[in-house]
Amino acid sequence: MPGLLQRTAEAVQGLVTGLGVTFQNLTRPKVTLLYPLEKSNVSPRWHGLLALPVDTETGNDRCIICFQCERICPSRCIHIEATGKGKERVLTRFDIEMDKCQYCGLCVEVCPTEAIVFIPHYEASTYNRANLLYTLEDLHRAAPKEPVARGILR
Amino acid sequence: MTPSRNPAGGFFPPELAARLRERFPQVRDAAEAAREALEAFEREQEERQRRYQEEVERAKAEGKPAPRPPRKEEPAVPRYRTPTFEVPREVFREVMEFLRDDPAFRMDYLSFVSAIDWKDRMECTYHLWSTVHNHELLVKVPVDRDNPRIPTVSDLWRTAEWHERETYDLFGVVYEGHPDLRRILLTEDWKGHPLRKDYVYEDPDWLVELARVRQSEISGVQPPLGERG
Amino acid sequence: MRSLRTEELILNMGPQHPSTHGVLRLLVTLDGENIVEVQPDIGYLHSSVEKMMEHRNYTQNIALADRGMDYLAALVNEMAILRAAETLADVPVPERARYIRTIFMELQRLASHLLWLGTYGIDLGAFTAFLWCMRERELIMDLFEATTGGRLHHVYFRLGGVNEDLPPGWTDRCREFCHYFLNRLDEYHRLLTGNPIWQARTQGVGVLTREQAIAFGACGPVARASGLQWDVRKSHPYEGYDRVDFRIPVYTEGDCYARYLVRMDEMRESTRIILQCLDQMPDGEVRAPRVPLNLKVPPGEVYTRVESPRGDLGVHLVSTGGETPWRVKIRAPSFVNLHALTEMMKGWKVADIIAILGSIDIVLADVDR
């Protein structure tokens, strides 16, 4: 008999604990985010989309065409081509296949001039896979408009 | 359980290793062979250094400029951070039974069964561990690469059943006496063994053909997807 | 009266079913309601990670280990690869990085066990547990996000340390979470442990004896619930585990309830480890200088193991001295535990399949690799 009483008490305890949390939450403020209307804040280190920020002084990005990001990429989704010699050297192609990208951040880590950065953006889904090929213009446009702080600040 | 004396790679007591080699003289300690090779390499380096010193002194006596010192070389001797024993195929079953049943060894836990393809040869690997004494070792058995066959150990450790199926699937090693040797990860109509070094993995012909047949089966009377207008 | 003719029935469970925790197909041979034999059919998630690793260098393999293997314990996978590579190449790791790694692996264990508890609750019809566990797991994900930038896949550990130091204020947030979580853990116990339905579904169900556990190579919580007192963190200590005080929970019943209790106790121990690490953690560098990203590991072989939330995760690394490994054998804990499942299920009823399958906590990406 005491065993039955104890088991009943334990069963009721579980019920009371569960409902207790429910009733406590009735009095608390709402935490639900109305997602498409409100956006959630992500951390400054967020591995979001990639971008090539444009330097306001020179009007160009900071890429020095060293191909390090292309080499380190585990899924080989960065494609770089360049023409010219010495100071005249310019990027002709900087494509990132975002559908292959696994957001590992190795390209951001190896970049010597911090030309390629993560931006705190997380809405990359699209109906067409072709939209996920990001060209140089897309990467310039995706970059934040205000100047990006450089150096290890995070 | 007391911590292992070599936590990173695992520890196997030297006295037990000596006992094992006394019982089975064919068994070879890979680490010892590597150690001997390393010592030989160091002797060679010393010899080279000595000869260089002689040359320097001779050059000094003759008034010539000193010759350049020899390049520092890294030994190409493999490191064995886990106790490793090479066991010939003939005594393999005996050794495994001995390792499992002898009270001083009691290697009752089989961690994995696998293989290494060295392009010119193949080795089957077994990792054994003792839940009682916390010592472990890696057993390597050389097999014929073109026709790899080895007796099963699934009657000694039940866990080997699936590990051997996996190794059969990925390397093509045939385990003689295995109760149910089928592919486990890949489909039954797969051709080839993917973890072999010579496996063609970029659109092999048979796979393209198989995909085409499957697609025509699915689409029935309709032509395959690629050939529609 | 003529006796009724009965014959065995083969039932196909999966591969697409929410309660199989991924794409697992179970071929169940039934005699009425009783299970005669279970044959798991695996390989639906096979991506041949071992082959892919042979074509990438060690830093790239960290990113691969995150995704290709057990995706619910990404940081532990990274550690498994790194432990093998660092042992073979003698890479020094700064003291602070060791503690950071320990903290993150334990947080990962908490996150993984919480997800397991939630989904196991759903399997057995307790929906509340799922919502509660997700609530706490979300806080851990936020802690991950603040430091590593990723929530599920981090790529945070590197050869010779970790990628970046902890952000300012992170340790206080983590400490606050640990104290909060200990209270929540008591709440879970009040909700589930004494619940008669929970007990009826799990107690005495799917028993695996100690001998069977060893023979099947079962590891992790499954082995500990069967009375095998073994934890890689104790038997082969790595990182900061030999400097903190914690206990290995062991139960001898070997049933689903024991596995549940082992994981619940483990969560408490993990929280204790995190708190101790936060207290002991020294200041300083988090990454050894001059370890190149394309490190050439000297030729040799090593087999190292780490304790993943699912058990003993081993990596047999064979290097020939190049930038890429010659062969990586990943010994996945879910693979062996799933094999032990065939023995656990014999003689139970159809309704117990889900209870037993859920209790061994498999991740199919870990089984298939």
PDB file of C-alpha atoms in Angstrom, chain A residues 8-146:
ATOM      1  CA  THR A   8       0.736   7.913  -7.040  1.00  0.00           C
ATOM      2  CA  ALA A   9       2.542  10.807  -5.385  1.00  0.00           C
ATOM      3  CA  GLU A  10       5.362  10.574  -7.923  1.00  0.00           C
ATOM      4  CA  ALA A  11       2.917  10.450 -10.805  1.00  0.00           C
ATOM      5  CA  VAL A  12       1.024  13.466  -9.509  1.00  0.00           C
ATOM      6  CA  GLN A  13       4.323  15.265  -8.949  1.00  0.00           C
ATOM      7  CA  GLY A  14       5.205  14.872 -12.611  1.00  0.00           C
ATOM      8  CA  LEU A  15       1.819  16.237 -13.624  1.00  0.00           C
ATOM      9  CA  VAL A  16       2.072  19.184 -11.249  1.00  0.00           C
ATOM     10  CA  THR A  17       5.609  19.999 -12.402  1.00  0.00           C
ATOM     11  CA  GLY A  18       4.563  20.006 -16.029  1.00  0.00           C
ATOM     12  CA  LEU A  19       1.437  22.095 -15.530  1.00  0.00           C
ATOM     13  CA  GLY A  20       3.327  24.397 -13.177  1.00  0.00           C
ATOM     14  CA  VAL A  21       5.624  25.487 -15.974  1.00  0.00           C
ATOM     15  CA  THR A  22       2.632  25.968 -18.252  1.00  0.00           C
ATOM     16  CA  PHE A  23       0.872  28.256 -15.797  1.00  0.00           C
ATOM     17  CA  GLN A  24       4.048  30.163 -14.991  1.00  0.00           C
ATOM     18  CA  ASN A  25       4.448  30.934 -18.664  1.00  0.00           C
ATOM     19  CA  LEU A  26       0.926  32.355 -18.817  1.00  0.00           C
ATOM     20  CA  THR A  27       2.036  35.295 -16.706  1.00  0.00           C
ATOM     21  CA  ARG A  28       5.350  35.848 -18.454  1.00  0.00           C
ATOM     22  CA  PRO A  29       5.816  38.166 -21.434  1.00  0.00           C
ATOM     23  CA  LYS A  30       5.728  36.646 -24.900  1.00  0.00           C
ATOM     24  CA  VAL A  31       9.047  35.548 -26.373  1.00  0.00           C
ATOM     25  CA  THR A  32       7.782  34.519 -29.791  1.00  0.00           C
ATOM     26  CA  LEU A  33       9.375  36.339 -32.697  1.00  0.00           C
ATOM     27  CA  LEU A  34       7.089  37.203 -35.625  1.00  0.00           C
ATOM     28  CA  TYR A  35       9.759  35.927 -37.937  1.00  0.00           C
ATOM     29  CA  PRO A  36       9.348  37.357 -41.412  1.00  0.00           C
ATOM     30  CA  LEU A  37       8.428  40.743 -39.937  1.00  0.00           C
ATOM     31  CA  GLU A  38      10.993  40.735 -37.142  1.00  0.00           C
ATOM     32  CA  LYS A  39      14.488  39.395 -37.576  1.00  0.00           C
ATOM     33  CA  SER A  40      16.454  37.674 -34.867  1.00  0.00           C
ATOM     34  CA  ASN A  41      19.826  39.028 -33.875  1.00  0.00           C
ATOM     35  CA  VAL A  42      22.798  36.825 -34.567  1.00  0.00           C
ATOM     36  CA  SER A  43      26.182  36.957 -32.905  1.00  0.00           C
ATOM     37  CA  PRO A  44      28.960  39.074 -34.459  1.00  0.00           C
ATOM     38  CA  ARG A  45      30.851  35.892 -35.318  1.00  0.00           C
ATOM     39  CA  TRP A  46      27.899  34.428 -37.199  1.00  0.00           C
ATOM     40  CA  HIS A  47      28.847  32.275 -40.169  1.00  0.00           C
ATOM     41  CA  GLY A  48      26.403  33.821 -42.594  1.00  0.00           C
ATOM     42  CA  LEU A  49      26.773  34.683 -46.248  1.00  0.00           C
ATOM     43  CA  LEU A  50      30.125  35.703 -47.665  1.00  0.00           C
ATOM     44  CA  ALA A  51      30.868  39.145 -49.058  1.00  0.00           C
ATOM     45  CA  LEU A  52      33.705  41.270 -50.399  1.00  0.00           C
ATOM     46  CA  PRO A  53      33.382  44.663 -48.706  1.00  0.00           C
ATOM     47  CA  VAL A  54      34.237  47.659 -50.890  1.00  0.00           C
ATOM     48  CA  ASP A  55      36.792  50.072 -49.494  1.00  0.00           C
ATOM     49  CA  THR A  56      35.354  53.592 -49.509  1.00  0.00           C
ATOM     50  CA  GLU A  57      38.778  55.158 -50.120  1.00  0.00           C
ATOM     51  CA  THR A  58      39.787  53.177 -53.180  1.00  0.00           C
ATOM     52  CA  GLY A  59      36.356  52.206 -54.395  1.00  0.00           C
ATOM     53  CA  ASN A  60      37.456  48.626 -54.789  1.00  0.00           C
ATOM     54  CA  ASP A  61      37.671  45.533 -52.655  1.00  0.00           C
ATOM     55  CA  ARG A  62      40.791  44.515 -50.792  1.00  0.00           C
ATOM     56  CA  CYS A  63      41.420  41.250 -52.605  1.00  0.00           C
ATOM     57  CA  ILE A  64      45.079  40.843 -53.561  1.00  0.00           C
ATOM     58  CA  ILE A  65      44.407  37.747 -55.674  1.00  0.00           C
ATOM     59  CA  CYS A  66      46.528  35.351 -53.678  1.00  0.00           C
ATOM     60  CA  PHE A  67      44.201  32.335 -54.277  1.00  0.00           C
ATOM     61  CA  GLN A  68      44.533  31.194 -50.685  1.00  0.00           C
ATOM     62  CA  CYS A  69      40.785  30.988 -50.124  1.00  0.00           C
ATOM     63  CA  GLU A  70      40.353  29.023 -53.335  1.00  0.00           C
ATOM     64  CA  ARG A  71      42.948  26.519 -52.185  1.00  0.00           C
ATOM     65  CA  ILE A  72      41.739  26.035 -48.627  1.00  0.00           C
ATOM     66  CA  CYS A  73      38.039  25.656 -49.481  1.00  0.00           C
ATOM     67  CA  PRO A  74      37.109  22.055 -48.555  1.00  0.00           C
ATOM     68  CA  SER A  75      34.228  21.928 -51.038  1.00  0.00           C
ATOM     69  CA  ARG A  76      36.101  23.861 -53.735  1.00  0.00           C
ATOM     70  CA  CYS A  77      33.326  26.350 -54.282  1.00  0.00           C
ATOM     71  CA  ILE A  78      35.416  29.512 -54.816  1.00  0.00           C
ATOM     72  CA  HIS A  79      36.598  30.228 -58.351  1.00  0.00           C
ATOM     73  CA  ILE A  80      39.026  33.102 -58.972  1.00  0.00           C
ATOM     74  CA  GLU A  81      40.496  34.357 -62.212  1.00  0.00           C
ATOM     75  CA  ALA A  82      42.642  37.417 -62.785  1.00  0.00           C
ATOM     76  CA  THR A  83      44.440  39.194 -65.598  1.00  0.00           C
ATOM     77  CA  GLY A  84      47.326  41.635 -65.789  1.00  0.00           C
ATOM     78  CA  LYS A  85      50.695  41.805 -64.125  1.00  0.00           C
ATOM     79  CA  GLY A  86      52.011  43.561 -61.032  1.00  0.00           C
ATOM     80  CA  LYS A  87      49.998  46.606 -59.975  1.00  0.00           C
ATOM     81  CA  GLU A  88      47.686  46.260 -62.973  1.00  0.00           C
ATOM     82  CA  ARG A  89      46.451  42.900 -61.830  1.00  0.00           C
ATOM     83  CA  VAL A  90      42.673  42.864 -61.592  1.00  0.00           C
ATOM     84  CA  LEU A  91      40.045  40.335 -60.673  1.00  0.00           C
ATOM     85  CA  THR A  92      38.027  39.165 -63.611  1.00  0.00           C
ATOM     86  CA  ARG A  93      36.113  36.484 -61.841  1.00  0.00           C
ATOM     87  CA  PHE A  94      35.319  35.805 -58.208  1.00  0.00           C
ATOM     88  CA  ASP A  95      32.504  33.295 -58.036  1.00  0.00           C
ATOM     89  CA  ILE A  96      31.261  31.516 -54.963  1.00  0.00           C
ATOM     90  CA  GLU A  97      28.882  28.637 -55.420  1.00  0.00           C
ATOM     91  CA  MET A  98      26.845  29.205 -52.295  1.00  0.00           C
ATOM     92  CA  ASP A  99      24.967  25.933 -52.766  1.00  0.00           C
ATOM     93  CA  LYS A 100      28.220  24.069 -52.258  1.00  0.00           C
ATOM     94  CA  CYS A 101      29.533  26.305 -49.481  1.00  0.00           C
ATOM     95  CA  GLN A 102      29.522  24.692 -46.069  1.00  0.00           C
ATOM     96  CA  TYR A 103      30.120  27.898 -44.101  1.00  0.00           C
ATOM     97  CA  CYS A 104      33.236  26.569 -42.459  1.00  0.00           C
ATOM     98  CA  GLY A 105      34.952  29.958 -42.424  1.00  0.00           C
ATOM     99  CA  LEU A 106      38.369  28.729 -43.534  1.00  0.00           C
ATOM    100  CA  CYS A 107      38.454  31.237 -46.412  1.00  0.00           C
ATOM    101  CA  VAL A 108      37.794  34.097 -44.001  1.00  0.00           C
ATOM    102  CA  GLU A 109      40.510  32.780 -41.719  1.00  0.00           C
ATOM    103  CA  VAL A 110      43.256  32.497 -44.344  1.00  0.00           C
ATOM    104  CA  CYS A 111      42.560  35.802 -46.112  1.00  0.00           C
ATOM    105  CA  PRO A 112      45.613  38.005 -45.412  1.00  0.00           C
ATOM    106  CA  THR A 113      43.820  41.293 -46.070  1.00  0.00           C
ATOM    107  CA  GLU A 114      40.402  40.437 -44.652  1.00  0.00           C
ATOM    108  CA  ALA A 115      38.925  40.962 -48.074  1.00  0.00           C
ATOM    109  CA  ILE A 116      36.382  38.181 -47.717  1.00  0.00           C
ATOM    110  CA  VAL A 117      34.148  38.415 -44.662  1.00  0.00           C
ATOM    111  CA  PHE A 118      31.046  36.882 -43.182  1.00  0.00           C
ATOM    112  CA  ILE A 119      27.996  39.091 -42.980  1.00  0.00           C
ATOM    113  CA  PRO A 120      25.263  38.578 -40.363  1.00  0.00           C
ATOM    114  CA  HIS A 121      22.660  37.527 -42.880  1.00  0.00           C
ATOM    115  CA  TYR A 122      20.857  34.224 -42.822  1.00  0.00           C
ATOM    116  CA  GLU A 123      18.169  34.327 -45.461  1.00  0.00           C
ATOM    117  CA  ALA A 124      19.763  32.778 -48.512  1.00  0.00           C
ATOM    118  CA  SER A 125      17.083  30.370 -49.616  1.00  0.00           C
ATOM    119  CA  THR A 126      15.750  30.733 -53.112  1.00  0.00           C
ATOM    120  CA  TYR A 127      13.515  28.874 -55.544  1.00  0.00           C
ATOM    121  CA  ASN A 128      16.165  28.651 -58.221  1.00  0.00           C
ATOM    122  CA  ARG A 129      19.507  27.020 -57.742  1.00  0.00           C
ATOM    123  CA  ALA A 130      21.094  29.282 -60.350  1.00  0.00           C
ATOM    124  CA  ASN A 131      20.559  32.215 -57.981  1.00  0.00           C
ATOM    125  CA  LEU A 132      23.045  30.670 -55.591  1.00  0.00           C
ATOM    126  CA  LEU A 133      26.016  31.374 -57.827  1.00  0.00           C
ATOM    127  CA  TYR A 134      27.358  34.614 -56.366  1.00  0.00           C
ATOM    128  CA  THR A 135      29.477  36.629 -58.771  1.00  0.00           C
ATOM    129  CA  LEU A 136      31.829  39.483 -57.952  1.00  0.00           C
ATOM    130  CA  GLU A 137      29.055  42.084 -58.254  1.00  0.00           C
ATOM    131  CA  ASP A 138      26.789  40.115 -55.928  1.00  0.00           C
ATOM    132  CA  LEU A 139      29.559  39.811 -53.379  1.00  0.00           C
ATOM    133  CA  HIS A 140      30.286  43.537 -53.544  1.00  0.00           C
ATOM    134  CA  ARG A 141      26.607  44.365 -53.226  1.00  0.00           C
ATOM    135  CA  ALA A 142      26.091  41.992 -50.316  1.00  0.00           C
ATOM    136  CA  ALA A 143      28.739  43.696 -48.225  1.00  0.00           C
ATOM    137  CA  PRO A 144      27.601  46.074 -45.511  1.00  0.00           C
ATOM    138  CA  LYS A 145      27.505  49.715 -46.605  1.00  0.00           C
ATOM    139  CA  GLU A 146      29.247  51.134 -43.563  1.00  0.00           C
TER     140      GLU A 146
END
